[in-house]
PDB file as gemmi writes it, atoms N, CA and C in Angstrom:
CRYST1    1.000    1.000    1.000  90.00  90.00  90.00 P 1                      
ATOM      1  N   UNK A   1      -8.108   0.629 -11.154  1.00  0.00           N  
ATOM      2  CA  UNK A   1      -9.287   0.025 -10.560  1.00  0.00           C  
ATOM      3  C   UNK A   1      -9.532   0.700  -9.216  1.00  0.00           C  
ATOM      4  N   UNK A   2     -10.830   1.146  -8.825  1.00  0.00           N  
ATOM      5  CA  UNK A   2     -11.063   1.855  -7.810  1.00  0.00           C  
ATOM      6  C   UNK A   2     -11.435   0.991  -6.493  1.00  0.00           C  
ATOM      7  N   UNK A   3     -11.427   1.325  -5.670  1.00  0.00           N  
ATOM      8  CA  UNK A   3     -12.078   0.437  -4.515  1.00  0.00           C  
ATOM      9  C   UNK A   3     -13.569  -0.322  -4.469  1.00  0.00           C  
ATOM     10  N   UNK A   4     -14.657   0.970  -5.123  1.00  0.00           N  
ATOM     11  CA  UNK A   4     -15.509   0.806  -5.374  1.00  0.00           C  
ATOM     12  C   UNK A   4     -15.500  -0.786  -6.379  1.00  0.00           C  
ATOM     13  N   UNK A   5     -14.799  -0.628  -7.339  1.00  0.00           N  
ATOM     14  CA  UNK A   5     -14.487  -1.846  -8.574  1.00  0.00           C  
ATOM     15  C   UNK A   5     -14.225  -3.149  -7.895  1.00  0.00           C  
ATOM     16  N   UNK A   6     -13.359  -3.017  -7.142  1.00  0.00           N  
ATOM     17  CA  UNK A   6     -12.374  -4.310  -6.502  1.00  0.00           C  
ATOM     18  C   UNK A   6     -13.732  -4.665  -5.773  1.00  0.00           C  
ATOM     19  N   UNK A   7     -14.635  -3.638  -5.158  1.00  0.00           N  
ATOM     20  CA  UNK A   7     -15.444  -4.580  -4.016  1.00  0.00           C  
ATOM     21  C   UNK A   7     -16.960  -5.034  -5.266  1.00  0.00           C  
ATOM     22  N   UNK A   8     -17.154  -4.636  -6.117  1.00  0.00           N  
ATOM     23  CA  UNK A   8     -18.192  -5.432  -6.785  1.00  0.00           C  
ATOM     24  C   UNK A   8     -17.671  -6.239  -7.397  1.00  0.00           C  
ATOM     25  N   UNK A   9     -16.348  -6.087  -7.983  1.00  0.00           N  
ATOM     26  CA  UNK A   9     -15.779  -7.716  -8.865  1.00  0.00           C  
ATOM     27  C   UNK A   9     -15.603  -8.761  -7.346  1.00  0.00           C  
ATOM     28  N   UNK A  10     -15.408  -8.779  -6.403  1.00  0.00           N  
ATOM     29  CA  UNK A  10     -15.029  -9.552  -5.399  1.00  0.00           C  
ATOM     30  C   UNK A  10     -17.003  -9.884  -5.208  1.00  0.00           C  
ATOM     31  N   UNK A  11     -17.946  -9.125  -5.058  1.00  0.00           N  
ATOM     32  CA  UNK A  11     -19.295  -9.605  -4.559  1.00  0.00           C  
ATOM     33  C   UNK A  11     -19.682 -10.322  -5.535  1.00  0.00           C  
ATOM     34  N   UNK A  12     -19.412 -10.030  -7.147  1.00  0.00           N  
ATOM     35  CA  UNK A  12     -19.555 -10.991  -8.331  1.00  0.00           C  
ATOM     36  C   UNK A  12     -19.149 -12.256  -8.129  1.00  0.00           C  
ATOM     37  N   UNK A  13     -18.413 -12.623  -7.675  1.00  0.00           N  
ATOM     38  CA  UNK A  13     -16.928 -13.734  -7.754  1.00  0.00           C  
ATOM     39  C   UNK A  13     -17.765 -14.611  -6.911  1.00  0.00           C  
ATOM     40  N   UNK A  14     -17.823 -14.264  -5.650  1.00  0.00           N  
ATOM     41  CA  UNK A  14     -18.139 -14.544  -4.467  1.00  0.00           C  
ATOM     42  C   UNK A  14     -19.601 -14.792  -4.427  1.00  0.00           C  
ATOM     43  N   UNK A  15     -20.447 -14.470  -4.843  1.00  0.00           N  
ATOM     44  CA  UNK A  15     -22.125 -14.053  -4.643  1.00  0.00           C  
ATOM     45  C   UNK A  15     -22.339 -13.668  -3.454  1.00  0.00           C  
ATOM     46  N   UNK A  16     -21.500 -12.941  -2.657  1.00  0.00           N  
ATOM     47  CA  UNK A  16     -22.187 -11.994  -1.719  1.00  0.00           C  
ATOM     48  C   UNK A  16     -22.321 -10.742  -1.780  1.00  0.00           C  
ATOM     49  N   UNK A  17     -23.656 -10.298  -0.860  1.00  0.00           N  
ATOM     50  CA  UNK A  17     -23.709  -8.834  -1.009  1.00  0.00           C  
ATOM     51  C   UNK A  17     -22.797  -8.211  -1.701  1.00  0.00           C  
ATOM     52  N   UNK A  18     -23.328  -7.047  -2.307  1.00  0.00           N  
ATOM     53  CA  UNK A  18     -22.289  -5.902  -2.693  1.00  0.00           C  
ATOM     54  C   UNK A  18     -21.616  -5.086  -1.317  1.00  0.00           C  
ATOM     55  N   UNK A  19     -23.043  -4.602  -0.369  1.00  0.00           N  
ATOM     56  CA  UNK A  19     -22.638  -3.581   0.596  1.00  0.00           C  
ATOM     57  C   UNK A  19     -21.990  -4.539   1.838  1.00  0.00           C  
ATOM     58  N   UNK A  20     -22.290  -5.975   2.462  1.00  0.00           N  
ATOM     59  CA  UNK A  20     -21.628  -6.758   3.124  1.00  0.00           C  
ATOM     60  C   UNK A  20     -20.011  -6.462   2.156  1.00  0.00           C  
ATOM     61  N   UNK A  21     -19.490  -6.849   1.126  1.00  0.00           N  
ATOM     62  CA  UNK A  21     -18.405  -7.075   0.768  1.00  0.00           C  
ATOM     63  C   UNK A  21     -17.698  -5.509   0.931  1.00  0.00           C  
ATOM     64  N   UNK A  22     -18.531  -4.169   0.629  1.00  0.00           N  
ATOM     65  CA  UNK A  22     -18.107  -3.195   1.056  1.00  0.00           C  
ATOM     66  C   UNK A  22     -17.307  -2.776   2.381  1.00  0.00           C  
ATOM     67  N   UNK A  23     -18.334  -3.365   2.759  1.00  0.00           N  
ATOM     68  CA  UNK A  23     -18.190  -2.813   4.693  1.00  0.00           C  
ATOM     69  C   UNK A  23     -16.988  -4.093   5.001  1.00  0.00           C  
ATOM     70  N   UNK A  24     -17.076  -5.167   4.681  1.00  0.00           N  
ATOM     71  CA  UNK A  24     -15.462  -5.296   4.921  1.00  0.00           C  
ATOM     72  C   UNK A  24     -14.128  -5.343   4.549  1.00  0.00           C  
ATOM     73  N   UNK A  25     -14.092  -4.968   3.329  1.00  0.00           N  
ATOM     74  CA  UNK A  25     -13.149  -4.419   2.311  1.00  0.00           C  
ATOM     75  C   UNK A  25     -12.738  -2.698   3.362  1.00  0.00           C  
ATOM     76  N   UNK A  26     -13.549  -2.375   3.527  1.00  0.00           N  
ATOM     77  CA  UNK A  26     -13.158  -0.921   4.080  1.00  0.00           C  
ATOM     78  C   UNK A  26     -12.786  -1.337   6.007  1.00  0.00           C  
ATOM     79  N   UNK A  27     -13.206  -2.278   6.346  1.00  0.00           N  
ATOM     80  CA  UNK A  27     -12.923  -2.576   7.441  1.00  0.00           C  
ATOM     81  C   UNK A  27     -11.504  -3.092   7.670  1.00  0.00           C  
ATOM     82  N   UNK A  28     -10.937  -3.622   6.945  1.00  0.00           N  
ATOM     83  CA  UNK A  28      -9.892  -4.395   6.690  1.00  0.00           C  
ATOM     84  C   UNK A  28      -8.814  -3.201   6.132  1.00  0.00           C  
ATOM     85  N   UNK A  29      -9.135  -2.846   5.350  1.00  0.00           N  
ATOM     86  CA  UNK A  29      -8.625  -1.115   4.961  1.00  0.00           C  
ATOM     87  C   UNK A  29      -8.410  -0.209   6.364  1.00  0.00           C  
ATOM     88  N   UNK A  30      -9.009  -0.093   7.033  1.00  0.00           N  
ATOM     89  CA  UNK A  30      -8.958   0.454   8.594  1.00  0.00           C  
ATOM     90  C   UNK A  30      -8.046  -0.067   9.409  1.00  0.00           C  
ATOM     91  N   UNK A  31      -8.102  -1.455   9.552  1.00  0.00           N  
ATOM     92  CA  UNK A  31      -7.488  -2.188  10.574  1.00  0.00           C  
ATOM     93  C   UNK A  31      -6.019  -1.923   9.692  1.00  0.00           C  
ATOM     94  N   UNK A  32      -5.368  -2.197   9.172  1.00  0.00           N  
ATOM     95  CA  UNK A  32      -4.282  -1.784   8.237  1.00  0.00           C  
ATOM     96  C   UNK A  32      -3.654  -0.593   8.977  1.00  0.00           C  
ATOM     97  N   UNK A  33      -4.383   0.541   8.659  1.00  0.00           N  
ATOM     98  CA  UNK A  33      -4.248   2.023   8.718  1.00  0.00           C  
ATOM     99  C   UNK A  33      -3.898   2.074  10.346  1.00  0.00           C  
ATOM    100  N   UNK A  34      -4.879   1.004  11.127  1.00  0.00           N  
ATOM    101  CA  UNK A  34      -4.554   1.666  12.384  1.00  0.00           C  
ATOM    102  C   UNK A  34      -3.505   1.326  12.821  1.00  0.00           C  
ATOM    103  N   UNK A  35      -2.934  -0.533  12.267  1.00  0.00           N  
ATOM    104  CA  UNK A  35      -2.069  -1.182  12.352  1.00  0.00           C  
ATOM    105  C   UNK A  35      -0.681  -0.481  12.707  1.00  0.00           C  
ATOM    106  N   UNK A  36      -0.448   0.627  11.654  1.00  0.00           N  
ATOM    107  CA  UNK A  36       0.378   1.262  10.677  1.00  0.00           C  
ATOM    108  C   UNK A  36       0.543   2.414  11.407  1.00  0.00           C  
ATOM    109  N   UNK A  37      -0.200   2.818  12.241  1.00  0.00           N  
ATOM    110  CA  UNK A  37      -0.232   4.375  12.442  1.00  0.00           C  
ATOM    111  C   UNK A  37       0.809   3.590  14.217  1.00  0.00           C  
ATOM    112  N   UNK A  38      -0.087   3.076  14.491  1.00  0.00           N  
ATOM    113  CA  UNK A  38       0.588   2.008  16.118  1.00  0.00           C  
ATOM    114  C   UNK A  38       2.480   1.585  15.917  1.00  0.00           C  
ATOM    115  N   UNK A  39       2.851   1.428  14.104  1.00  0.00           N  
ATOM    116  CA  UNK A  39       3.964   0.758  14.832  1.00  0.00           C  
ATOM    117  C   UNK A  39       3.918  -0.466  14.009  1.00  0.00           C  
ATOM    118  N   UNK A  40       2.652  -1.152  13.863  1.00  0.00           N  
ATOM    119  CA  UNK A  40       3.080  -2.834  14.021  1.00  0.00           C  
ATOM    120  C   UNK A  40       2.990  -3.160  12.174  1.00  0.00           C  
ATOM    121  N   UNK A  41       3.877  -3.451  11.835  1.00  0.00           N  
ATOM    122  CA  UNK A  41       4.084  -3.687  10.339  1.00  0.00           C  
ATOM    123  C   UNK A  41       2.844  -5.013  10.279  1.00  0.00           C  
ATOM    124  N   UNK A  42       2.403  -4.619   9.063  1.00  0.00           N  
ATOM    125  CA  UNK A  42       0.901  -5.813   8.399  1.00  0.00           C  
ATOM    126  C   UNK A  42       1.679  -6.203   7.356  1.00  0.00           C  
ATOM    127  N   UNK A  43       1.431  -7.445   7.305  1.00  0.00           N  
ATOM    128  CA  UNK A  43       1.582  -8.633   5.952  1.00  0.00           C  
ATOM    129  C   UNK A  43       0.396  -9.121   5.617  1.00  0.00           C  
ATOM    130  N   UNK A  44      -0.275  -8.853   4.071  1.00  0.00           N  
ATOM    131  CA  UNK A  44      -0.763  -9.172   3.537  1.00  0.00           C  
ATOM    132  C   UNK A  44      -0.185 -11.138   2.791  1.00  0.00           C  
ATOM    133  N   UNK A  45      -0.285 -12.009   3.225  1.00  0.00           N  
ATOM    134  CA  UNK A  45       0.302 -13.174   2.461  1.00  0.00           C  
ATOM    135  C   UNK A  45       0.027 -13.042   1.487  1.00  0.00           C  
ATOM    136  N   UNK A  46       1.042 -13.328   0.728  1.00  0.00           N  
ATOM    137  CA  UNK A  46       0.678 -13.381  -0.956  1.00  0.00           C  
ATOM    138  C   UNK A  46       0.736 -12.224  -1.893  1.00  0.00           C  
ATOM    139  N   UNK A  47       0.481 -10.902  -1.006  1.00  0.00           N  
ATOM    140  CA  UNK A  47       0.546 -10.129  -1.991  1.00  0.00           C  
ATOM    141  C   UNK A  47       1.853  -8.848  -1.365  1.00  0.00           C  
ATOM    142  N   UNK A  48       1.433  -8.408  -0.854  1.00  0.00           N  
ATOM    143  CA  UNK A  48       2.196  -6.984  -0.004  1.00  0.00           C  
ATOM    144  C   UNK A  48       2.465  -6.672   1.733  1.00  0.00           C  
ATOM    145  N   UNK A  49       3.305  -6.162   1.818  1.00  0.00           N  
ATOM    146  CA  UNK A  49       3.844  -5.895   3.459  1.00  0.00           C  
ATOM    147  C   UNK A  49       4.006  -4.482   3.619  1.00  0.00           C  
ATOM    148  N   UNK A  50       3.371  -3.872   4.523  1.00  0.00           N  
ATOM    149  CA  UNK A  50       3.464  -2.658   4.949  1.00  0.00           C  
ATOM    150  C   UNK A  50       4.202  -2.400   6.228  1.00  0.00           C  
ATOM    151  N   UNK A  51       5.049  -1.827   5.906  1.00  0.00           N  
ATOM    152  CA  UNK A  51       6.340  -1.482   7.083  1.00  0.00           C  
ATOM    153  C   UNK A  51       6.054  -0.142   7.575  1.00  0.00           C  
ATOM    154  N   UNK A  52       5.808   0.367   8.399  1.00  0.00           N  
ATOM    155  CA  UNK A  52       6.689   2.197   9.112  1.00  0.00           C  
ATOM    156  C   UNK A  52       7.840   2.134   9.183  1.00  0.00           C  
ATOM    157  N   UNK A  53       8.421   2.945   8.549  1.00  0.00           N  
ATOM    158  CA  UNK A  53       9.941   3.140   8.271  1.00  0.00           C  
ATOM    159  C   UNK A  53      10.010   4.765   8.589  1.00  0.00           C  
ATOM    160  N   UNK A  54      10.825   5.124   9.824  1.00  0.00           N  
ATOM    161  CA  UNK A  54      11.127   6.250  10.159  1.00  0.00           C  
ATOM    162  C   UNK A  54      12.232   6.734   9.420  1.00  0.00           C  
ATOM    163  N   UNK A  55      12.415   8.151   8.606  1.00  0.00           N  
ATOM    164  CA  UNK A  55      13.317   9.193   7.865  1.00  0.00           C  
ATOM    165  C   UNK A  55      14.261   9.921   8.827  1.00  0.00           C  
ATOM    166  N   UNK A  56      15.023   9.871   8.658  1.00  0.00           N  
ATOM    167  CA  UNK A  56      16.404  10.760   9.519  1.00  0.00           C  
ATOM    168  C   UNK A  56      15.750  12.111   8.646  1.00  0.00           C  
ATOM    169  N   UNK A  57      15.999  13.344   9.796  1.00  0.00           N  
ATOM    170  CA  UNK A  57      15.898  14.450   9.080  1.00  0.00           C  
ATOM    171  C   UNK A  57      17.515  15.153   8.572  1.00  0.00           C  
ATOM    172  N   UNK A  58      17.251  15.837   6.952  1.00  0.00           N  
ATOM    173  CA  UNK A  58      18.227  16.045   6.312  1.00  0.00           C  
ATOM    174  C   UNK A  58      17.992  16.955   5.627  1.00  0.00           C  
ATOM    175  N   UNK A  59      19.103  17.313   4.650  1.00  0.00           N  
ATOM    176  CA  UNK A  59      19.130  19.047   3.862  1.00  0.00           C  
ATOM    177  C   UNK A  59      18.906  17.726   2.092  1.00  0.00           C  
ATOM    178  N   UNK A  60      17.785  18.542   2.267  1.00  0.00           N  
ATOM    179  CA  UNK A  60      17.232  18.338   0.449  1.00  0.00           C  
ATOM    180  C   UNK A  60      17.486  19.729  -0.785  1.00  0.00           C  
ATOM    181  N   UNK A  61      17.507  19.578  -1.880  1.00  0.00           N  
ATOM    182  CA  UNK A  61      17.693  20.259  -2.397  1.00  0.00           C  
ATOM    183  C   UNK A  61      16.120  20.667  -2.988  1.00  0.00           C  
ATOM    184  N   UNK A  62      15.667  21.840  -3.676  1.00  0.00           N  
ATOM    185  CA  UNK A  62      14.285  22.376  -4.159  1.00  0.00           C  
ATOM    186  C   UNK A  62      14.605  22.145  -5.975  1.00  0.00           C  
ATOM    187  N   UNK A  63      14.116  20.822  -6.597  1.00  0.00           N  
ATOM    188  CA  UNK A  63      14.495  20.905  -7.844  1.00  0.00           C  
ATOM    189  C   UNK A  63      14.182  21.755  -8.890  1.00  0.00           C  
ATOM    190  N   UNK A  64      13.228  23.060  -8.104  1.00  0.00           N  
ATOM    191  CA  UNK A  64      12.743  23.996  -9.356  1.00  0.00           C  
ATOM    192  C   UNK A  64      13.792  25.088  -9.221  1.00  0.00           C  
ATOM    193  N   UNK A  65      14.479  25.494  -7.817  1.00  0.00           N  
ATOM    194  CA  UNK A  65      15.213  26.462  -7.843  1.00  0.00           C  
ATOM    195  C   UNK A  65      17.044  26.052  -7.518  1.00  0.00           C  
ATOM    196  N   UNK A  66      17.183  24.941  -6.462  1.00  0.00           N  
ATOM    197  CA  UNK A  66      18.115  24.554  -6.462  1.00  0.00           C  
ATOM    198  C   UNK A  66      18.214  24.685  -4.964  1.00  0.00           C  
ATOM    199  N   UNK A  67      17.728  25.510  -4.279  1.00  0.00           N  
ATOM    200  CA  UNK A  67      18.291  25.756  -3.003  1.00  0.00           C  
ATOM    201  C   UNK A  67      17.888  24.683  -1.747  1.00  0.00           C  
ATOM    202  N   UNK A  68      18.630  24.843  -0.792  1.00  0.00           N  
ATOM    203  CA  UNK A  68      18.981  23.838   0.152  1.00  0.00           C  
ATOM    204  C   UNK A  68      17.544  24.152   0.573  1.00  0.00           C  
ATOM    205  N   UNK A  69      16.618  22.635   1.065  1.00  0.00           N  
ATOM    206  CA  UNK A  69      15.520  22.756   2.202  1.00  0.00           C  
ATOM    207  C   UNK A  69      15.717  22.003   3.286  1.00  0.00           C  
ATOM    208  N   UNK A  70      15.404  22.673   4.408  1.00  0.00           N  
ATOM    209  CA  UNK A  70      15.416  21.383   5.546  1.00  0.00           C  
ATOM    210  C   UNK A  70      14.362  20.533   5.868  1.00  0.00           C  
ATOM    211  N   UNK A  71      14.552  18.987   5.383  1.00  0.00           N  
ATOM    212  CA  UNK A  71      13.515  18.358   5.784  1.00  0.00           C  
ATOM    213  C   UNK A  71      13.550  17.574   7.253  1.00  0.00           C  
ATOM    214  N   UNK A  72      12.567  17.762   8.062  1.00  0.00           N  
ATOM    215  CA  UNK A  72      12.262  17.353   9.289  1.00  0.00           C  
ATOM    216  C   UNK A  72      12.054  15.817   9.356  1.00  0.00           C  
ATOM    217  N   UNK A  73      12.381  14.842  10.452  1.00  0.00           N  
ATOM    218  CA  UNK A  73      12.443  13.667  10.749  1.00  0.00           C  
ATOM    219  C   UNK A  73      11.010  13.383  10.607  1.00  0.00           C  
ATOM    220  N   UNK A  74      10.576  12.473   9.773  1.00  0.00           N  
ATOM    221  CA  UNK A  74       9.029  11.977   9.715  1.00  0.00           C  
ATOM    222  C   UNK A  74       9.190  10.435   9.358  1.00  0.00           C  
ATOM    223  N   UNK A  75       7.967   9.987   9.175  1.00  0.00           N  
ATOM    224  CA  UNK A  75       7.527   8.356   9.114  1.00  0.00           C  
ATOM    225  C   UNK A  75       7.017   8.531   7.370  1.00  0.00           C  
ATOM    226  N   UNK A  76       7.294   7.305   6.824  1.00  0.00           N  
ATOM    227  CA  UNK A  76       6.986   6.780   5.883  1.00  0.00           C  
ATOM    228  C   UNK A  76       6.462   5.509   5.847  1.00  0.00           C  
ATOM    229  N   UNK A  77       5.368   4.946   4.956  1.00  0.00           N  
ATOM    230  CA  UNK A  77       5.104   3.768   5.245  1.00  0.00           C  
ATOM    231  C   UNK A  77       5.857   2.986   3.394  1.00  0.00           C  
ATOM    232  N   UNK A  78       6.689   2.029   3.942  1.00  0.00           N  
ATOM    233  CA  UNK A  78       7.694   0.840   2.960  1.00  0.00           C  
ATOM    234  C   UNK A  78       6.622  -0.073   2.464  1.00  0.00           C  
ATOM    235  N   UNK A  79       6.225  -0.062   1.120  1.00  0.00           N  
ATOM    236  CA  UNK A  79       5.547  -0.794   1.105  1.00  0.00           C  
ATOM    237  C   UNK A  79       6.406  -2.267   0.027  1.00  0.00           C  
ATOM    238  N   UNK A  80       6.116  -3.765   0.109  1.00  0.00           N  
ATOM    239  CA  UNK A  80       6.931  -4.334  -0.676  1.00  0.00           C  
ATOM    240  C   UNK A  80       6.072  -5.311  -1.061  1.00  0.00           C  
ATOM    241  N   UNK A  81       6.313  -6.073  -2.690  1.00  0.00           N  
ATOM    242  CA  UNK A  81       5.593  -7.293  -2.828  1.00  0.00           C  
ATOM    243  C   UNK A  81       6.108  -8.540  -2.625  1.00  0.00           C  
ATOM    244  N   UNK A  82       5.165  -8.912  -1.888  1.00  0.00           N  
ATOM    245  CA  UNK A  82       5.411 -10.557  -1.364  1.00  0.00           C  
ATOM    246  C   UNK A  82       6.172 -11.292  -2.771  1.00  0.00           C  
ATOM    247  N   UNK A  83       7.855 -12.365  -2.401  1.00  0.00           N  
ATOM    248  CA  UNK A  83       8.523 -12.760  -3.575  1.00  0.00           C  
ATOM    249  C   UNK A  83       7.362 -13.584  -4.705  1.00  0.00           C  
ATOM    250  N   UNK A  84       6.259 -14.240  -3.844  1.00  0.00           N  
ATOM    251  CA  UNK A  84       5.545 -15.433  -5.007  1.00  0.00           C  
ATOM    252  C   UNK A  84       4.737 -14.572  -5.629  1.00  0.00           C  
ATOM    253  N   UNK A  85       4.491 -13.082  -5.192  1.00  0.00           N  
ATOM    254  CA  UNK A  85       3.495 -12.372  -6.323  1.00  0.00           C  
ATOM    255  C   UNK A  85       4.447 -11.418  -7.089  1.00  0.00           C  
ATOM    256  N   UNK A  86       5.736 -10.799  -6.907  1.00  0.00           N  
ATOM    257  CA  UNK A  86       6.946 -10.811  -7.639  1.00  0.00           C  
ATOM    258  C   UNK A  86       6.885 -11.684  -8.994  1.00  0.00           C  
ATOM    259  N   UNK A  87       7.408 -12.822  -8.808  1.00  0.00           N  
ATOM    260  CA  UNK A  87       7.242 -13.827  -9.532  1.00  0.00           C  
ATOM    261  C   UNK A  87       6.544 -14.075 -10.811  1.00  0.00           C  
ATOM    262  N   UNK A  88       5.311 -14.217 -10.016  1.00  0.00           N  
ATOM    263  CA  UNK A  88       3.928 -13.860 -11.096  1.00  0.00           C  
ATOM    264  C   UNK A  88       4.718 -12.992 -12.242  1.00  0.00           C  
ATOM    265  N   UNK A  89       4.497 -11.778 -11.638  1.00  0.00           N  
ATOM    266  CA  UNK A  89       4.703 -10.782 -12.398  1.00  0.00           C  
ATOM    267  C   UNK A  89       5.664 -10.578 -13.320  1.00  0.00           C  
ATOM    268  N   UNK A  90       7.202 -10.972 -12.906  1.00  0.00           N  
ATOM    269  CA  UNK A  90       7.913 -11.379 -13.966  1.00  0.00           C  
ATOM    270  C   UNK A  90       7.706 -12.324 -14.641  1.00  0.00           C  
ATOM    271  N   UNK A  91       7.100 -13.463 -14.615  1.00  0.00           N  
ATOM    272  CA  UNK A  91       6.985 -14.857 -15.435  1.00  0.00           C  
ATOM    273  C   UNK A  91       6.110 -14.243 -16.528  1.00  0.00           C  
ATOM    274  N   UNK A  92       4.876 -12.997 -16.363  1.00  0.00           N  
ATOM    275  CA  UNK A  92       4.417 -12.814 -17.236  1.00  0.00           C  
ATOM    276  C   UNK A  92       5.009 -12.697 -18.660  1.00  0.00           C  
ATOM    277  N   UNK A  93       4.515 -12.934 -19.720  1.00  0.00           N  
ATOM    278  CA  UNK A  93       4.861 -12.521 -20.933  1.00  0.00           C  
ATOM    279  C   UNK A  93       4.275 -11.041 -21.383  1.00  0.00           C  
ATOM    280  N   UNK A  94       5.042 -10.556 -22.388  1.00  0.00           N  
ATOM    281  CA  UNK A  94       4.693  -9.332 -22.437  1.00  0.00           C  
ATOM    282  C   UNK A  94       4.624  -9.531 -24.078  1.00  0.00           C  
ATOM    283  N   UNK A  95       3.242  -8.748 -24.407  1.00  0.00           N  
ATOM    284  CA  UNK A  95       2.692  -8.820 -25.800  1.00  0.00           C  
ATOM    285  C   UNK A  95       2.771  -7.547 -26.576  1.00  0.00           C  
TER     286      UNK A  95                                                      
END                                                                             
């Protein structure tokens, strides 16, 4: 499902605008990003938590040839699902 998707099934749902529901779907998408780039971990309730999690730099291996690479200390963002939408997901049945 594309972004585009998520924001007209949400203006369906809702009966508001399409381009109002746009502009803050992508606004909220921003604030996240900037959140994230600053440092300050975002919790979504209910669904997901976005952490910055800094990488120690270390010797990786190149799985097409084998040889040692050095990877440099960088940031990653941890992303995890909230346990009650976990849940969900296992309780599902599978058909």
């Amino acid at each position: 499902m594309t972004k585009q998707e998520i924001g007209d099934q949400v203006a369906e749902e809702t009966g508001i605008d399409r381009d109002v529901v746009r502009k803050v779907f992508n606004g909220v998408i921003s604030v996240i990003k900037k959140q994230l780039l600053f440092g300050v971990n975002c919790h979504v309730y209910g669904l997901v938590n976005f952490t910055k999690v800094r990488k120690e730099a270390r010797i990786a291996r190149d799985p097409r040839n084998g040889e040692k690479v050095d990877l440099p200390a960088h940031y990653v963002i941890r992303t995890i699902l909230s346990k009650s939408f976990l849940k969900q997901i296992k309780e599902q049945k599978v058909y």
